[in-house]
Short mmCIF file of C-alpha atoms (C1' of nucleotides) and ligand atoms in Angstrom, two decimals:
data_model
loop_
_atom_site.label_atom_id
_atom_site.label_comp_id
_atom_site.label_asym_id
_atom_site.label_seq_id
_atom_site.Cartn_x
_atom_site.Cartn_y
_atom_site.Cartn_z
CA MET A 1 130.28 49.62 66.23
CA PRO A 2 128.13 52.73 65.87
CA LYS A 3 129.95 54.69 68.53
CA ARG A 4 127.83 57.61 67.42
CA GLU A 5 124.74 55.88 68.72
CA TRP A 6 126.17 55.34 72.16
CA ASP A 7 127.14 58.98 72.39
CA ARG A 8 123.53 59.84 71.75
CA ALA A 9 122.28 57.29 74.26
CA PHE A 10 124.66 58.49 76.97
CA ALA A 11 123.75 62.10 76.32
CA TYR A 12 120.08 61.22 76.61
CA PHE A 13 120.64 59.56 79.98
CA LYS A 14 122.92 62.41 81.09
CA LYS A 15 125.84 60.05 81.48
CA LYS A 16 129.41 60.60 80.38
CA MET A 17 130.97 58.64 77.58
CA THR A 18 134.13 57.20 79.09
CA SER A 19 136.80 54.94 77.72
CA SER A 20 135.76 52.20 80.18
CA ARG A 21 132.23 52.18 78.86
CA GLN A 22 133.43 52.14 75.30
CA ALA A 23 135.84 49.30 75.99
CA ILE A 24 133.15 47.25 77.72
CA MET A 25 130.78 47.61 74.77
CA GLU A 26 133.53 46.62 72.40
CA VAL A 27 134.01 43.38 74.31
CA PHE A 28 130.35 42.52 73.82
CA GLU A 29 130.49 43.38 70.14
CA GLU A 30 133.52 41.20 69.62
CA GLU A 31 132.52 38.20 71.68
CA LYS A 32 128.81 38.06 70.82
CA LYS A 33 128.14 35.90 73.86
CA HIS A 34 126.53 35.96 77.26
CA LEU A 35 129.29 37.32 79.46
CA SER A 36 129.61 37.54 83.23
CA ALA A 37 131.19 40.55 84.91
CA GLU A 38 134.33 38.56 85.57
CA GLU A 39 134.53 37.48 81.93
CA VAL A 40 134.25 41.06 80.75
CA TYR A 41 136.90 42.06 83.26
CA ASP A 42 139.27 39.31 82.09
CA SER A 43 138.69 40.08 78.45
CA LEU A 44 139.58 43.72 79.00
CA LYS A 45 142.67 42.77 80.96
CA GLY A 46 143.74 40.53 78.10
CA LYS A 47 143.41 43.41 75.67
CA ASN A 48 145.55 45.71 77.83
CA GLN A 49 142.61 47.97 78.50
CA LYS A 50 142.35 47.17 82.16
CA VAL A 51 139.19 48.43 83.86
CA GLY A 52 138.54 47.96 87.58
CA ILE A 53 136.12 45.18 88.46
CA ALA A 54 133.87 47.59 90.36
CA THR A 55 133.64 49.76 87.27
CA VAL A 56 132.72 46.73 85.21
CA TYR A 57 129.87 45.91 87.57
CA ARG A 58 128.73 49.51 87.72
CA ASN A 59 128.62 49.83 83.98
CA LEU A 60 127.00 46.51 83.28
CA ASP A 61 124.29 47.73 85.56
CA LEU A 62 124.07 51.12 83.91
CA LEU A 63 124.06 49.72 80.39
CA THR A 64 121.30 47.33 81.41
CA GLN A 65 119.18 50.17 82.76
CA MET A 66 119.79 52.05 79.54
CA GLY A 67 118.51 49.07 77.59
CA ILE A 68 121.77 48.58 75.72
CA LEU A 69 122.47 45.31 77.52
CA HIS A 70 120.19 42.63 78.87
CA ARG A 71 120.72 40.73 82.07
CA VAL A 72 120.06 36.99 81.96
CA TYR A 73 120.26 34.28 84.59
CA PHE A 74 120.75 30.63 83.73
CA GLY A 75 120.72 29.21 87.24
CA ASP A 76 124.46 28.89 87.75
CA GLY A 77 124.79 31.45 90.49
CA LEU A 78 125.98 34.47 88.56
CA GLU A 79 124.46 37.01 86.22
CA HIS A 80 125.27 37.19 82.55
CA TYR A 81 124.85 40.03 80.08
CA GLU A 82 124.37 40.27 76.35
CA ILE A 83 123.77 43.00 73.82
CA THR A 84 120.12 43.85 73.30
CA ARG A 85 119.29 42.77 69.77
CA LYS A 86 116.41 44.64 68.26
CA PRO A 87 113.82 44.30 66.95
CA ILE A 88 113.87 40.54 67.28
CA HIS A 89 113.65 39.28 70.81
CA HIS A 90 115.16 35.91 71.65
CA HIS A 91 114.85 33.21 74.29
CA HIS A 92 117.18 30.60 75.75
CA LEU A 93 117.61 26.84 75.85
CA VAL A 94 119.79 25.87 78.82
CA CYS A 95 121.35 22.42 79.12
CA ASN A 96 120.86 20.92 82.56
CA LYS A 97 123.96 18.81 82.21
CA CYS A 98 126.72 20.88 80.57
CA GLY A 99 125.25 24.34 81.11
CA SER A 100 125.57 25.39 77.47
CA VAL A 101 123.07 27.93 76.23
CA ILE A 102 121.38 28.19 72.85
CA ASP A 103 119.81 31.45 71.72
CA TYR A 104 116.81 31.22 69.50
CA SER A 105 114.87 34.07 67.96
CA GLU A 106 111.19 34.17 68.74
CA LEU A 107 109.20 32.60 65.95
CA ILE A 108 106.63 34.91 64.35
CA GLU A 109 103.63 33.14 65.82
CA GLU A 110 105.44 33.12 69.11
CA SER A 111 105.86 36.90 69.22
CA GLU A 112 102.22 37.29 68.32
CA PHE A 113 101.09 34.85 70.94
CA ILE A 114 103.12 36.48 73.66
CA SER A 115 101.82 39.92 72.72
CA LYS A 116 98.27 38.72 73.11
CA LEU A 117 99.13 36.98 76.34
CA GLU A 118 100.69 40.14 77.69
CA GLN A 119 97.56 42.11 76.89
CA GLU A 120 95.45 39.53 78.66
CA LEU A 121 97.69 39.55 81.73
CA ASN A 122 97.79 43.32 81.69
CA THR A 123 94.04 43.60 82.03
CA ARG A 124 93.56 40.59 84.25
CA TYR A 125 96.12 41.62 86.87
CA ASN A 126 96.33 45.34 86.17
CA PHE A 127 100.05 44.74 85.62
CA LYS A 128 101.90 46.81 83.00
CA ILE A 129 104.30 44.39 81.33
CA GLU A 130 107.54 45.92 80.10
CA SER A 131 109.58 42.86 79.18
CA HIS A 132 109.65 39.11 79.43
CA GLN A 133 112.14 36.28 79.55
CA MET A 134 111.64 32.64 78.75
CA TYR A 135 113.98 29.80 79.60
CA PHE A 136 113.75 26.20 78.46
CA TYR A 137 115.77 23.68 80.44
CA GLY A 138 116.72 20.23 79.23
CA LEU A 139 119.44 18.28 77.46
CA CYS A 140 121.42 19.63 74.53
CA LYS A 141 122.43 17.73 71.45
CA LYS A 142 125.67 16.51 73.01
CA CYS A 143 124.19 15.57 76.37
CA ARG A 144 120.88 13.92 75.48
CA MET B 1 100.31 17.13 104.12
CA PRO B 2 100.54 13.66 102.62
CA LYS B 3 103.63 12.65 104.58
CA ARG B 4 103.06 9.21 103.06
CA GLU B 5 103.92 10.58 99.62
CA TRP B 6 107.21 12.05 100.75
CA ASP B 7 108.18 8.76 102.32
CA ARG B 8 107.64 7.13 98.96
CA ALA B 9 109.56 9.85 97.13
CA PHE B 10 112.51 9.66 99.51
CA ALA B 11 112.58 5.88 99.30
CA TYR B 12 112.58 6.10 95.51
CA PHE B 13 115.56 8.45 95.57
CA LYS B 14 117.27 6.35 98.23
CA LYS B 15 117.28 9.24 100.67
CA LYS B 16 116.41 9.16 104.33
CA MET B 17 113.31 10.77 105.70
CA THR B 18 114.54 13.05 108.46
CA SER B 19 112.82 15.45 110.79
CA SER B 20 114.64 18.36 109.13
CA ARG B 21 113.26 17.48 105.74
CA GLN B 22 109.80 17.05 107.10
CA ALA B 23 109.97 20.36 108.94
CA ILE B 24 111.16 22.17 105.82
CA MET B 25 108.31 20.81 103.73
CA GLU B 26 105.84 21.83 106.41
CA VAL B 27 107.07 25.40 106.17
CA PHE B 28 106.32 25.45 102.46
CA GLU B 29 102.89 23.95 102.97
CA GLU B 30 102.01 26.50 105.59
CA GLU B 31 103.41 29.60 103.93
CA LYS B 32 102.43 28.91 100.33
CA LYS B 33 104.95 31.46 99.09
CA HIS B 34 108.26 31.76 97.31
CA LEU B 35 110.76 31.37 100.14
CA SER B 36 114.49 31.95 100.24
CA ALA B 37 116.79 29.67 102.22
CA GLU B 38 117.10 32.31 104.92
CA GLU B 39 113.34 32.68 105.14
CA VAL B 40 112.90 28.95 105.59
CA TYR B 41 115.62 28.98 108.22
CA ASP B 42 113.99 31.83 110.13
CA SER B 43 110.57 30.28 109.92
CA LEU B 44 111.87 27.04 111.42
CA LYS B 45 113.67 28.91 114.16
CA GLY B 46 110.44 30.70 115.01
CA LYS B 47 108.63 27.41 115.33
CA ASN B 48 111.27 26.00 117.70
CA GLN B 49 112.30 23.40 115.18
CA LYS B 50 115.71 24.85 114.55
CA VAL B 51 117.56 23.37 111.56
CA GLY B 52 121.07 24.44 110.61
CA ILE B 53 121.30 26.85 107.71
CA ALA B 54 123.59 24.49 105.80
CA THR B 55 121.03 21.74 106.15
CA VAL B 56 118.36 24.07 104.83
CA TYR B 57 120.44 24.80 101.74
CA ARG B 58 121.29 21.15 101.24
CA ASN B 59 117.69 20.08 101.43
CA LEU B 60 116.29 22.85 99.28
CA ASP B 61 118.71 21.60 96.68
CA LEU B 62 117.78 17.97 97.18
CA LEU B 63 114.05 18.63 97.14
CA THR B 64 114.48 20.60 93.95
CA GLN B 65 116.34 17.75 92.28
CA MET B 66 113.58 15.42 93.41
CA GLY B 67 111.02 17.67 91.75
CA ILE B 68 109.18 18.38 95.00
CA LEU B 69 110.29 22.00 94.98
CA HIS B 70 111.00 24.42 92.16
CA ARG B 71 113.77 26.97 92.14
CA VAL B 72 112.88 30.43 90.84
CA TYR B 73 114.93 33.58 90.35
CA PHE B 74 113.38 37.01 90.22
CA GLY B 75 116.52 39.04 89.70
CA ASP B 76 117.03 40.18 93.28
CA GLY B 77 120.26 38.28 93.91
CA LEU B 78 119.00 35.25 95.77
CA GLU B 79 117.17 32.07 94.88
CA HIS B 80 113.65 31.33 95.95
CA TYR B 81 111.80 28.05 96.19
CA GLU B 82 108.18 26.99 96.02
CA ILE B 83 106.22 23.76 96.10
CA THR B 84 105.79 22.18 92.69
CA ARG B 85 102.11 22.36 91.91
CA LYS B 86 100.92 19.74 89.52
CA PRO B 87 99.43 19.34 87.04
CA ILE B 88 99.01 23.05 86.41
CA HIS B 89 102.20 24.89 85.72
CA HIS B 90 102.44 28.58 86.52
CA HIS B 91 104.46 31.63 85.54
CA HIS B 92 105.45 34.85 87.24
CA LEU B 93 104.83 38.57 86.96
CA VAL B 94 107.61 40.49 88.71
CA CYS B 95 107.28 44.17 89.59
CA ASN B 96 110.34 46.16 88.59
CA LYS B 97 109.67 48.74 91.28
CA CYS B 98 108.56 46.97 94.46
CA GLY B 99 109.72 43.45 93.64
CA SER B 100 106.38 41.82 94.39
CA VAL B 101 105.59 38.65 92.48
CA ILE B 102 102.27 37.43 91.11
CA ASP B 103 101.77 33.77 90.25
CA TYR B 104 99.45 33.00 87.41
CA SER B 105 98.44 29.59 86.14
CA GLU B 106 99.12 28.95 82.50
CA LEU B 107 96.01 29.59 80.45
CA ILE B 108 94.77 26.62 78.45
CA GLU B 109 95.82 27.98 75.08
CA GLU B 110 99.10 28.95 76.66
CA SER B 111 99.93 25.40 77.75
CA GLU B 112 99.04 24.15 74.31
CA PHE B 113 101.09 26.77 72.58
CA ILE B 114 104.13 26.09 74.69
CA SER B 115 103.82 22.35 74.13
CA LYS B 116 103.87 22.88 70.38
CA LEU B 117 106.73 25.31 70.67
CA GLU B 118 108.71 22.83 72.72
CA GLN B 119 108.22 20.16 70.08
CA GLU B 120 109.37 22.57 67.41
CA LEU B 121 112.47 23.55 69.39
CA ASN B 122 113.15 19.93 70.21
CA THR B 123 113.43 18.97 66.55
CA ARG B 124 115.01 22.19 65.37
CA TYR B 125 117.86 22.19 67.88
CA ASN B 126 117.90 18.53 68.85
CA PHE B 127 117.35 19.72 72.39
CA LYS B 128 115.25 17.62 74.77
CA ILE B 129 113.22 20.11 76.80
CA GLU B 130 112.41 19.04 80.35
CA SER B 131 110.97 22.22 81.85
CA HIS B 132 110.50 25.89 81.21
CA GLN B 133 110.14 29.12 83.10
CA MET B 134 108.63 32.37 81.99
CA TYR B 135 108.97 35.73 83.69
CA PHE B 136 107.14 38.94 82.87
CA TYR B 137 108.64 42.12 84.25
CA GLY B 138 106.82 45.40 84.62
CA LEU B 139 104.79 47.47 87.06
CA CYS B 140 102.24 46.01 89.43
CA LYS B 141 98.87 47.47 90.29
CA LYS B 142 100.27 49.56 93.14
CA CYS B 143 103.33 50.81 91.28
CA ARG B 144 102.01 51.60 87.83
"C1'" DA C 1 115.41 -4.52 120.16
"C1'" DT C 2 120.32 -4.16 119.04
"C1'" DT C 3 123.86 -3.34 116.03
"C1'" DA C 4 126.49 -1.44 112.39
"C1'" DC C 5 127.29 1.63 108.92
"C1'" DA C 6 126.36 5.13 105.77
"C1'" DA C 7 123.87 9.18 105.34
"C1'" DA C 8 122.56 13.45 107.38
"C1'" DT C 9 123.31 17.24 110.36
"C1'" DG C 10 125.20 21.48 112.61
"C1'" DA C 11 128.70 24.69 113.68
"C1'" DT C 12 131.53 27.33 111.40
"C1'" DA C 13 135.15 28.40 108.12
"C1'" DA C 14 135.74 29.32 103.31
"C1'" DT C 15 134.43 30.87 98.90
"C1'" DC C 16 132.35 33.55 95.40
"C1'" DA C 17 129.69 37.26 93.47
"C1'" DT C 18 128.43 41.74 94.17
"C1'" DT C 19 128.29 46.32 96.54
"C1'" DA C 20 130.08 50.19 99.40
"C1'" DT C 21 133.66 53.46 100.52
"C1'" DC C 22 136.58 57.07 99.50
"C1'" DA C 23 140.52 59.28 97.67
"C1'" DT C 24 141.94 60.34 92.93
"C1'" DT C 25 141.02 61.19 88.01
"C1'" DA C 26 138.50 62.24 83.75
"C1'" DT C 27 134.61 64.34 81.28
"C1'" DC C 28 131.87 68.10 79.66
"C1'" DG C 29 129.60 72.47 79.46
"C1'" DC C 30 131.14 76.99 79.96
"C1'" DG D 1 141.60 75.86 79.94
"C1'" DC D 2 138.51 75.79 84.35
"C1'" DG D 3 135.55 74.09 87.57
"C1'" DA D 4 131.88 71.30 89.00
"C1'" DT D 5 130.76 66.86 89.26
"C1'" DA D 6 130.48 62.24 87.57
"C1'" DA D 7 133.37 58.23 87.03
"C1'" DT D 8 136.99 55.29 88.35
"C1'" DG D 9 140.03 52.02 90.92
"C1'" DA D 10 141.77 49.85 94.92
"C1'" DT D 11 140.09 47.49 98.34
"C1'" DA D 12 137.14 46.59 102.30
"C1'" DA D 13 132.61 44.93 103.34
"C1'" DT D 14 128.63 42.34 102.64
"C1'" DG D 15 125.53 38.62 101.56
"C1'" DA D 16 124.51 34.25 99.68
"C1'" DT D 17 126.02 29.77 99.14
"C1'" DT D 18 129.27 25.84 99.69
"C1'" DA D 19 132.91 23.03 102.01
"C1'" DT D 20 134.73 20.77 106.07
"C1'" DC D 21 134.56 17.61 109.64
"C1'" DA D 22 133.32 15.86 114.03
"C1'" DT D 23 128.89 14.13 115.84
"C1'" DT D 24 124.25 12.32 115.42
"C1'" DT D 25 120.54 9.84 113.26
"C1'" DG D 26 117.97 6.68 110.11
"C1'" DT D 27 117.67 2.24 108.21
"C1'" DA D 28 118.32 -2.41 107.10
"C1'" DA D 29 120.08 -6.60 108.69
"C1'" DT D 30 120.67 -9.42 112.59
MN1 MN E 1 120.90 35.28 74.60
MN1 MN E 2 105.38 30.83 91.83
ZN1 ZN E 3 124.66 19.84 77.32
ZN1 ZN E 4 105.12 46.96 92.45
#
DNA sequence: ATTACAAATGATAATCATTATCATTATCGC
DNA sequence: GCGATAATGATAATGATTATCATTTGTAAT
């Protein structure tokens, strides 16, 4: 929604604000899901705002580098993207049978624990942690 | 090493113990790394125990389903596999610059915390958790 | 040990996701 | 508005993984 914010972000990264990029972000805002490149492409086509598939890939990549999107992988052979929701990070429950995905926001103690863990790992391995992802695999309500 | 154990595992899953499968497992025992299908294939070729690439893929999949191997994804576009090490689970630190991966065994408090968290998620979402994976991304010692 | 049959394999074609190429078009600072 | 340059789109190319199918191999029963 806040197109203003994107303008600022694109300016900061010295990138141009194009109608393709705007249209792609609108898809994510409307669908509020984890979308693959192909899904974004199809959604745009359906809205008569066709954008080339190569441009979709390019911009999903760019938006991920800019931190506006996040790339996630659920083990089904293709990448998915979602809007970065701040300040609350979230993790994923992936059903091994039907492939459905549940988002859940980190619990407070969880965020705290992971912060401490990251500090520990940082010193122990001299590794500067910038982000993390956690996936739980199992059986969802319908499939268990 | 304990070929005996594999025999038992394959019998349990009603699968045949073949020389290909044995050769593939030997590669993992020798290399102790995260290997892609292509890397396993090349390693076998180098040892004059050539196994078709399709067979490598098929068996990496089978061994994963059997729990003998684990499938991991570091964001570089191809799947990697590693021997399942029990009872101590481990997680991964992935360098965003050079792509190197550090394994680290779950700390004691970490295992405990995750167990509790899994119970909580189990009841909250009625989701039966079977496994989890955690990835930390950042800059390794050399790249920071 | 031999047999019989299904499972496994290997060569290779096919598929699917993603990336590269390059001619054309759109954006932005002047 | 102009010009430099980034962005786009059509499509070819690539790379990983899966499907196909004729042949071989493992296993359990004889
Ligand atoms: Mn999510
Ligand atoms: Mn590992
Ligand atoms: Zn399910
Ligand atoms: Zn590095």
